[in-house]
N, CA, C and O atoms as a Tripos MOL2 file, in Angstrom:
@<TRIPOS>MOLECULE
protein
  220   219    55     0     0
PROTEIN
NO_CHARGES

@<TRIPOS>ATOM
      1 N         110.6830   72.2250   44.6250 N.3       1 UNK1
      2 CA        109.9230   72.3920   45.8010 C.3       1 UNK1
      3 C         111.0070   72.9460   46.6120 C.2       1 UNK1
      4 O         112.1020   72.3880   46.6800 O.2       1 UNK1
      5 N         110.6780   74.2230   47.3390 N.am      2 UNK2
      6 CA        111.5540   74.5880   48.2170 C.3       2 UNK2
      7 C         111.6020   73.7880   49.3750 C.2       2 UNK2
      8 O         110.6370   73.4010   50.0330 O.2       2 UNK2
      9 N         113.5140   73.4400   49.6950 N.am      3 UNK3
     10 CA        113.0820   71.9950   51.0780 C.3       3 UNK3
     11 C         113.1440   73.5650   52.2240 C.2       3 UNK3
     12 O         113.8220   74.5880   52.1260 O.2       3 UNK3
     13 N         112.2790   73.2030   53.0880 N.am      4 UNK4
     14 CA        112.4150   74.2940   54.5540 C.3       4 UNK4
     15 C         112.6700   72.9060   55.9910 C.2       4 UNK4
     16 O         112.5490   73.0470   57.2080 O.2       4 UNK4
     17 N         112.9060   72.1270   55.4870 N.am      5 UNK5
     18 CA        113.5880   70.9320   56.7520 C.3       5 UNK5
     19 C         114.0230   71.5090   57.2590 C.2       5 UNK5
     20 O         114.5090   72.5480   56.8130 O.2       5 UNK5
     21 N         114.0910   71.0950   58.6340 N.am      6 UNK6
     22 CA        115.4980   71.2340   59.9080 C.3       6 UNK6
     23 C         116.3050   70.5920   60.3550 C.2       6 UNK6
     24 O         117.1620   70.6940   61.2320 O.2       6 UNK6
     25 N         115.6910   69.2960   59.0960 N.am      7 UNK7
     26 CA        116.6520   68.3080   59.8250 C.3       7 UNK7
     27 C         118.3860   68.1950   59.2050 C.2       7 UNK7
     28 O         118.7330   67.9070   58.0600 O.2       7 UNK7
     29 N         119.1010   68.4670   60.1740 N.am      8 UNK8
     30 CA        120.4320   68.5270   59.5500 C.3       8 UNK8
     31 C         121.4260   67.0780   58.1730 C.2       8 UNK8
     32 O         122.4380   67.0610   57.4720 O.2       8 UNK8
     33 N         120.7580   66.5380   58.3700 N.am      9 UNK9
     34 CA        121.0990   65.3840   57.6920 C.3       9 UNK9
     35 C         120.9460   64.8460   56.6130 C.2       9 UNK9
     36 O         121.5390   63.9420   56.0250 O.2       9 UNK9
     37 N         119.3860   65.9980   56.2060 N.am     10 UNK10
     38 CA        118.9590   65.9470   55.1890 C.3      10 UNK10
     39 C         119.5580   67.3310   54.0720 C.2      10 UNK10
     40 O         119.3700   67.5280   52.8710 O.2      10 UNK10
     41 N         120.1900   67.9620   54.9310 N.am     11 UNK11
     42 CA        120.7820   69.2060   54.2760 C.3      11 UNK11
     43 C         122.1100   68.8920   54.0440 C.2      11 UNK11
     44 O         122.9700   68.4520   54.8070 O.2      11 UNK11
     45 N         122.1620   69.3330   52.2910 N.am     12 UNK12
     46 CA        123.9120   69.0360   51.9520 C.3      12 UNK12
     47 C         124.4880   70.0620   52.3950 C.2      12 UNK12
     48 O         124.2400   71.2680   52.3860 O.2      12 UNK12
     49 N         125.4490   69.2920   52.8610 N.am     13 UNK13
     50 CA        126.6530   70.7260   53.7570 C.3      13 UNK13
     51 C         127.2800   71.8370   52.5600 C.2      13 UNK13
     52 O         126.8730   71.8540   51.3980 O.2      13 UNK13
     53 N         128.5870   72.9490   53.2280 N.am     14 UNK14
     54 CA        128.3850   73.7000   52.7820 C.3      14 UNK14
     55 C         129.6380   73.6800   52.0060 C.2      14 UNK14
     56 O         130.6660   73.6820   52.6830 O.2      14 UNK14
     57 N         129.7650   73.6600   50.7210 N.am     15 UNK15
     58 CA        130.7910   73.8340   50.6540 C.3      15 UNK15
     59 C         132.3000   74.5360   51.3530 C.2      15 UNK15
     60 O         131.9780   75.5170   52.0220 O.2      15 UNK15
     61 N         133.8880   74.2940   51.3790 N.am     16 UNK16
     62 CA        134.0110   75.2880   52.7270 C.3      16 UNK16
     63 C         135.0560   76.2610   51.2480 C.2      16 UNK16
     64 O         135.4990   76.0970   50.1120 O.2      16 UNK16
     65 N         134.9570   77.2660   52.3570 N.am     17 UNK17
     66 CA        135.4670   78.2950   51.8400 C.3      17 UNK17
     67 C         137.3060   77.8350   51.5250 C.2      17 UNK17
     68 O         138.1710   77.2560   52.1840 O.2      17 UNK17
     69 N         137.2070   78.7580   49.5420 N.am     18 UNK18
     70 CA        138.0450   78.4460   49.2580 C.3      18 UNK18
     71 C         139.2270   79.5770   49.1910 C.2      18 UNK18
     72 O         140.1580   79.3720   48.4130 O.2      18 UNK18
     73 N         139.2120   80.7230   49.9590 N.am     19 UNK19
     74 CA        139.3060   81.7790   50.3750 C.3      19 UNK19
     75 C         139.2220   82.2030   51.6130 C.2      19 UNK19
     76 O         138.3540   81.9350   52.4440 O.2      19 UNK19
     77 N         140.5220   83.1420   51.7540 N.am     20 UNK20
     78 CA        140.4930   83.3590   53.3920 C.3      20 UNK20
     79 C         139.2160   85.4650   52.7410 C.2      20 UNK20
     80 O         139.0490   85.9160   51.6080 O.2      20 UNK20
     81 N         138.8380   85.8850   53.7680 N.am     21 UNK21
     82 CA        138.5320   87.4350   53.2830 C.3      21 UNK21
     83 C         139.8880   88.3020   52.8760 C.2      21 UNK21
     84 O         141.1140   88.3910   52.8170 O.2      21 UNK21
     85 N         139.1360   88.6220   52.7460 N.am     22 UNK22
     86 CA        140.4480   89.7460   52.0100 C.3      22 UNK22
     87 C         140.6020   91.2370   52.7440 C.2      22 UNK22
     88 O         139.6900   92.0520   52.6020 O.2      22 UNK22
     89 N         141.3830   91.4580   53.2660 N.am     23 UNK23
     90 CA        140.9620   92.5640   54.3770 C.3      23 UNK23
     91 C         142.2840   94.5830   53.9670 C.2      23 UNK23
     92 O         142.5550   95.0910   52.8790 O.2      23 UNK23
     93 N         142.5810   94.9290   55.0260 N.am     24 UNK24
     94 CA        143.1250   96.1610   54.1920 C.3      24 UNK24
     95 C         144.1110   96.4040   53.1160 C.2      24 UNK24
     96 O         144.0940   96.8680   51.9760 O.2      24 UNK24
     97 N         145.1700   95.7960   54.1180 N.am     25 UNK25
     98 CA        146.4960   95.2720   52.8410 C.3      25 UNK25
     99 C         146.5640   95.0950   52.0120 C.2      25 UNK25
    100 O         147.3470   95.5790   51.1940 O.2      25 UNK25
    101 N         145.0020   93.5820   51.7390 N.am     26 UNK26
    102 CA        144.9710   92.6300   50.5180 C.3      26 UNK26
    103 C         144.9040   94.8830   49.0330 C.2      26 UNK26
    104 O         145.3030   95.1440   47.8980 O.2      26 UNK26
    105 N         144.0940   95.8030   50.2780 N.am     27 UNK27
    106 CA        143.5560   96.6340   49.3470 C.3      27 UNK27
    107 C         144.8430   97.7950   48.7460 C.2      27 UNK27
    108 O         144.7590   98.6620   47.8760 O.2      27 UNK27
    109 N         145.8980   97.4190   49.5340 N.am     28 UNK28
    110 CA        147.0960   98.7620   50.0140 C.3      28 UNK28
    111 C         148.2630   97.8770   48.4630 C.2      28 UNK28
    112 O         149.1540   98.4300   47.8200 O.2      28 UNK28
    113 N         147.8230   96.6250   48.3480 N.am     29 UNK29
    114 CA        148.9410   95.9780   47.3190 C.3      29 UNK29
    115 C         148.7730   96.8950   46.2510 C.2      29 UNK29
    116 O         149.4600   97.5410   45.4590 O.2      29 UNK29
    117 N         147.6440   96.7050   46.5300 N.am     30 UNK30
    118 CA        146.9310   96.5980   44.7430 C.3      30 UNK30
    119 C         147.6710   97.9320   44.2590 C.2      30 UNK30
    120 O         147.6990   98.8630   45.0640 O.2      30 UNK30
    121 N         148.3770   98.1260   42.7830 N.am     31 UNK31
    122 CA        149.0010   98.6930   42.4150 C.3      31 UNK31
    123 C         148.4930   99.8530   41.5550 C.2      31 UNK31
    124 O         149.3670  100.6770   41.2840 O.2      31 UNK31
    125 N         146.8780  100.1770   40.9080 N.am     32 UNK32
    126 CA        146.5060  101.3530   41.1500 C.3      32 UNK32
    127 C         146.4660  102.4570   42.0320 C.2      32 UNK32
    128 O         146.8740  103.6170   41.9940 O.2      32 UNK32
    129 N         145.4510  101.2900   43.3640 N.am     33 UNK33
    130 CA        145.8790  102.6580   43.9760 C.3      33 UNK33
    131 C         146.8850  102.7890   44.6800 C.2      33 UNK33
    132 O         146.6160  103.5070   45.6430 O.2      33 UNK33
    133 N         148.1840  102.3630   44.6780 N.am     34 UNK34
    134 CA        149.2820  102.4230   45.4700 C.3      34 UNK34
    135 C         149.1300  103.6360   44.7860 C.2      34 UNK34
    136 O         149.0010  104.6300   45.5010 O.2      34 UNK34
    137 N         149.1030  103.8930   42.7770 N.am     35 UNK35
    138 CA        149.2370  104.9200   42.3120 C.3      35 UNK35
    139 C         149.0120  106.2590   42.2730 C.2      35 UNK35
    140 O         149.7530  107.2240   42.0870 O.2      35 UNK35
    141 N         147.5480  106.1040   42.5390 N.am     36 UNK36
    142 CA        146.6980  106.7220   42.9100 C.3      36 UNK36
    143 C         146.6480  108.0060   44.0580 C.2      36 UNK36
    144 O         146.3760  109.2010   43.9460 O.2      36 UNK36
    145 N         147.1110  107.0110   45.3870 N.am     37 UNK37
    146 CA        147.3820  107.5430   46.7440 C.3      37 UNK37
    147 C         148.8190  108.3160   46.1380 C.2      37 UNK37
    148 O         148.1960  109.1960   45.5420 O.2      37 UNK37
    149 N         149.8710  108.5590   45.9230 N.am     38 UNK38
    150 CA        150.8760  108.5720   45.4160 C.3      38 UNK38
    151 C         150.7430  110.2070   45.1080 C.2      38 UNK38
    152 O         150.9640  111.2660   45.6960 O.2      38 UNK38
    153 N         150.2720  109.7740   43.8910 N.am     39 UNK39
    154 CA        149.8450  111.3190   43.1920 C.3      39 UNK39
    155 C         149.2540  112.1610   44.5790 C.2      39 UNK39
    156 O         149.9190  112.5290   45.5470 O.2      39 UNK39
    157 N         147.9830  112.3150   44.3740 N.am     40 UNK40
    158 CA        147.0980  112.6120   45.5770 C.3      40 UNK40
    159 C         148.0130  113.3730   47.0790 C.2      40 UNK40
    160 O         147.8690  114.4750   47.6070 O.2      40 UNK40
    161 N         149.0180  112.1360   47.4290 N.am     41 UNK41
    162 CA        149.6460  112.4140   48.5150 C.3      41 UNK41
    163 C         150.4080  113.5220   47.6480 C.2      41 UNK41
    164 O         150.1610  114.5910   48.2060 O.2      41 UNK41
    165 N         151.4850  113.8210   46.1780 N.am     42 UNK42
    166 CA        152.8310  114.6250   45.6380 C.3      42 UNK42
    167 C         151.4760  115.8810   45.7930 C.2      42 UNK42
    168 O         151.7300  116.4390   46.8610 O.2      42 UNK42
    169 N         150.5740  116.3380   45.3720 N.am     43 UNK43
    170 CA        149.5740  116.8200   45.2830 C.3      43 UNK43
    171 C         149.3470  118.0360   46.6230 C.2      43 UNK43
    172 O         149.3290  119.2530   46.4350 O.2      43 UNK43
    173 N         149.1770  117.3070   48.0540 N.am     44 UNK44
    174 CA        148.9360  117.6700   48.6600 C.3      44 UNK44
    175 C         150.6630  118.4700   49.1680 C.2      44 UNK44
    176 O         150.6840  119.6640   49.4660 O.2      44 UNK44
    177 N         151.4720  117.9430   49.1850 N.am     45 UNK45
    178 CA        152.8450  118.0000   50.2480 C.3      45 UNK45
    179 C         153.9110  119.1640   48.8850 C.2      45 UNK45
    180 O         155.0190  119.6960   48.9530 O.2      45 UNK45
    181 N         152.6670  119.1060   47.6270 N.am     46 UNK46
    182 CA        153.2990  119.8710   45.9840 C.3      46 UNK46
    183 C         152.3730  121.8040   47.3380 C.2      46 UNK46
    184 O         153.0620  122.7670   47.6750 O.2      46 UNK46
    185 N         151.2410  121.6730   47.5970 N.am     47 UNK47
    186 CA        150.2440  122.7830   47.5140 C.3      47 UNK47
    187 C         150.8100  123.0810   50.0260 C.2      47 UNK47
    188 O         150.4290  123.9840   50.7690 O.2      47 UNK47
    189 N         151.3760  122.3340   50.2280 N.am     48 UNK48
    190 CA        152.0350  123.0140   51.5580 C.3      48 UNK48
    191 C         153.7100  123.2410   51.1330 C.2      48 UNK48
    192 O         153.7590  124.4590   50.9610 O.2      48 UNK48
    193 N         154.9780  122.7430   50.8990 N.am     49 UNK49
    194 CA        155.1430  123.6610   50.4620 C.3      49 UNK49
    195 C         155.0740  124.3350   49.5880 C.2      49 UNK49
    196 O         156.2460  124.1060   49.2880 O.2      49 UNK49
    197 N         154.6110  125.3520   48.4560 N.am     50 UNK50
    198 CA        154.1610  126.4800   48.3350 C.3      50 UNK50
    199 C         153.3160  127.4450   49.6520 C.2      50 UNK50
    200 O         153.3930  128.6540   49.8700 O.2      50 UNK50
    201 N         152.7690  126.7140   50.1520 N.am     51 UNK51
    202 CA        152.4370  128.2720   51.0280 C.3      51 UNK51
    203 C         152.9140  128.1250   52.2810 C.2      51 UNK51
    204 O         152.4510  128.6180   53.3090 O.2      51 UNK51
    205 N         153.9910  127.3300   52.1410 N.am     52 UNK52
    206 CA        155.3820  127.5510   53.2920 C.3      52 UNK52
    207 C         156.0870  128.3820   52.5320 C.2      52 UNK52
    208 O         157.2390  128.7310   52.7870 O.2      52 UNK52
    209 N         155.7160  128.5810   51.9860 N.am     53 UNK53
    210 CA        157.0030  129.1750   52.0660 C.3      53 UNK53
    211 C         157.6240  130.2430   50.4120 C.2      53 UNK53
    212 O         158.6740  130.8690   50.2750 O.2      53 UNK53
    213 N         156.3100  130.0320   49.2920 N.am     54 UNK54
    214 CA        156.3020  130.6830   48.7040 C.3      54 UNK54
    215 C         155.0910  131.6270   48.5150 C.2      54 UNK54
    216 O         154.6890  132.0130   47.4170 O.2      54 UNK54
    217 N         154.4700  132.0050   49.9050 N.am     55 UNK55
    218 CA        152.8630  132.7320   50.1080 C.3      55 UNK55
    219 C         154.0690  133.2750   50.9610 C.2      55 UNK55
    220 O         153.8950  134.1950   51.7610 O.2      55 UNK55
@<TRIPOS>BOND
     1     1     2 1
     2     2     3 1
     3     3     4 2
     4     3     5 am
     5     5     6 1
     6     6     7 1
     7     7     8 2
     8     7     9 am
     9     9    10 1
    10    10    11 1
    11    11    12 2
    12    11    13 am
    13    13    14 1
    14    14    15 1
    15    15    16 2
    16    15    17 am
    17    17    18 1
    18    18    19 1
    19    19    20 2
    20    19    21 am
    21    21    22 1
    22    22    23 1
    23    23    24 2
    24    23    25 am
    25    25    26 1
    26    26    27 1
    27    27    28 2
    28    27    29 am
    29    29    30 1
    30    30    31 1
    31    31    32 2
    32    31    33 am
    33    33    34 1
    34    34    35 1
    35    35    36 2
    36    35    37 am
    37    37    38 1
    38    38    39 1
    39    39    40 2
    40    39    41 am
    41    41    42 1
    42    42    43 1
    43    43    44 2
    44    43    45 am
    45    45    46 1
    46    46    47 1
    47    47    48 2
    48    47    49 am
    49    49    50 1
    50    50    51 1
    51    51    52 2
    52    51    53 am
    53    53    54 1
    54    54    55 1
    55    55    56 2
    56    55    57 am
    57    57    58 1
    58    58    59 1
    59    59    60 2
    60    59    61 am
    61    61    62 1
    62    62    63 1
    63    63    64 2
    64    63    65 am
    65    65    66 1
    66    66    67 1
    67    67    68 2
    68    67    69 am
    69    69    70 1
    70    70    71 1
    71    71    72 2
    72    71    73 am
    73    73    74 1
    74    74    75 1
    75    75    76 2
    76    75    77 am
    77    77    78 1
    78    78    79 1
    79    79    80 2
    80    79    81 am
    81    81    82 1
    82    82    83 1
    83    83    84 2
    84    83    85 am
    85    85    86 1
    86    86    87 1
    87    87    88 2
    88    87    89 am
    89    89    90 1
    90    90    91 1
    91    91    92 2
    92    91    93 am
    93    93    94 1
    94    94    95 1
    95    95    96 2
    96    95    97 am
    97    97    98 1
    98    98    99 1
    99    99   100 2
   100    99   101 am
   101   101   102 1
   102   102   103 1
   103   103   104 2
   104   103   105 am
   105   105   106 1
   106   106   107 1
   107   107   108 2
   108   107   109 am
   109   109   110 1
   110   110   111 1
   111   111   112 2
   112   111   113 am
   113   113   114 1
   114   114   115 1
   115   115   116 2
   116   115   117 am
   117   117   118 1
   118   118   119 1
   119   119   120 2
   120   119   121 am
   121   121   122 1
   122   122   123 1
   123   123   124 2
   124   123   125 am
   125   125   126 1
   126   126   127 1
   127   127   128 2
   128   127   129 am
   129   129   130 1
   130   130   131 1
   131   131   132 2
   132   131   133 am
   133   133   134 1
   134   134   135 1
   135   135   136 2
   136   135   137 am
   137   137   138 1
   138   138   139 1
   139   139   140 2
   140   139   141 am
   141   141   142 1
   142   142   143 1
   143   143   144 2
   144   143   145 am
   145   145   146 1
   146   146   147 1
   147   147   148 2
   148   147   149 am
   149   149   150 1
   150   150   151 1
   151   151   152 2
   152   151   153 am
   153   153   154 1
   154   154   155 1
   155   155   156 2
   156   155   157 am
   157   157   158 1
   158   158   159 1
   159   159   160 2
   160   159   161 am
   161   161   162 1
   162   162   163 1
   163   163   164 2
   164   163   165 am
   165   165   166 1
   166   166   167 1
   167   167   168 2
   168   167   169 am
   169   169   170 1
   170   170   171 1
   171   171   172 2
   172   171   173 am
   173   173   174 1
   174   174   175 1
   175   175   176 2
   176   175   177 am
   177   177   178 1
   178   178   179 1
   179   179   180 2
   180   179   181 am
   181   181   182 1
   182   182   183 1
   183   183   184 2
   184   183   185 am
   185   185   186 1
   186   186   187 1
   187   187   188 2
   188   187   189 am
   189   189   190 1
   190   190   191 1
   191   191   192 2
   192   191   193 am
   193   193   194 1
   194   194   195 1
   195   195   196 2
   196   195   197 am
   197   197   198 1
   198   198   199 1
   199   199   200 2
   200   199   201 am
   201   201   202 1
   202   202   203 1
   203   203   204 2
   204   203   205 am
   205   205   206 1
   206   206   207 1
   207   207   208 2
   208   207   209 am
   209   209   210 1
   210   210   211 1
   211   211   212 2
   212   211   213 am
   213   213   214 1
   214   214   215 1
   215   215   216 2
   216   215   217 am
   217   217   218 1
   218   218   219 1
   219   219   220 2
@<TRIPOS>SUBSTRUCTURE
     1 UNK1         2 RESIDUE 1 A UNK
     2 UNK2         6 RESIDUE 1 A UNK
     3 UNK3        10 RESIDUE 1 A UNK
     4 UNK4        14 RESIDUE 1 A UNK
     5 UNK5        18 RESIDUE 1 A UNK
     6 UNK6        22 RESIDUE 1 A UNK
     7 UNK7        26 RESIDUE 1 A UNK
     8 UNK8        30 RESIDUE 1 A UNK
     9 UNK9        34 RESIDUE 1 A UNK
    10 UNK10       38 RESIDUE 1 A UNK
    11 UNK11       42 RESIDUE 1 A UNK
    12 UNK12       46 RESIDUE 1 A UNK
    13 UNK13       50 RESIDUE 1 A UNK
    14 UNK14       54 RESIDUE 1 A UNK
    15 UNK15       58 RESIDUE 1 A UNK
    16 UNK16       62 RESIDUE 1 A UNK
    17 UNK17       66 RESIDUE 1 A UNK
    18 UNK18       70 RESIDUE 1 A UNK
    19 UNK19       74 RESIDUE 1 A UNK
    20 UNK20       78 RESIDUE 1 A UNK
    21 UNK21       82 RESIDUE 1 A UNK
    22 UNK22       86 RESIDUE 1 A UNK
    23 UNK23       90 RESIDUE 1 A UNK
    24 UNK24       94 RESIDUE 1 A UNK
    25 UNK25       98 RESIDUE 1 A UNK
    26 UNK26      102 RESIDUE 1 A UNK
    27 UNK27      106 RESIDUE 1 A UNK
    28 UNK28      110 RESIDUE 1 A UNK
    29 UNK29      114 RESIDUE 1 A UNK
    30 UNK30      118 RESIDUE 1 A UNK
    31 UNK31      122 RESIDUE 1 A UNK
    32 UNK32      126 RESIDUE 1 A UNK
    33 UNK33      130 RESIDUE 1 A UNK
    34 UNK34      134 RESIDUE 1 A UNK
    35 UNK35      138 RESIDUE 1 A UNK
    36 UNK36      142 RESIDUE 1 A UNK
    37 UNK37      146 RESIDUE 1 A UNK
    38 UNK38      150 RESIDUE 1 A UNK
    39 UNK39      154 RESIDUE 1 A UNK
    40 UNK40      158 RESIDUE 1 A UNK
    41 UNK41      162 RESIDUE 1 A UNK
    42 UNK42      166 RESIDUE 1 A UNK
    43 UNK43      170 RESIDUE 1 A UNK
    44 UNK44      174 RESIDUE 1 A UNK
    45 UNK45      178 RESIDUE 1 A UNK
    46 UNK46      182 RESIDUE 1 A UNK
    47 UNK47      186 RESIDUE 1 A UNK
    48 UNK48      190 RESIDUE 1 A UNK
    49 UNK49      194 RESIDUE 1 A UNK
    50 UNK50      198 RESIDUE 1 A UNK
    51 UNK51      202 RESIDUE 1 A UNK
    52 UNK52      206 RESIDUE 1 A UNK
    53 UNK53      210 RESIDUE 1 A UNK
    54 UNK54      214 RESIDUE 1 A UNK
    55 UNK55      218 RESIDUE 1 A UNK
């Protein structure tokens, strides 16, 4: 049966959070993402150099 009581004394305590929320800096610290961003940045740089100096 589902407990729908509003009394906080009968409700079990919520477990404490085990980890802090991870944000953007955690995502940027991942090697696969950095390799992908390096490859994309290199391709954009090569396209810019080609447009500026070879066309």
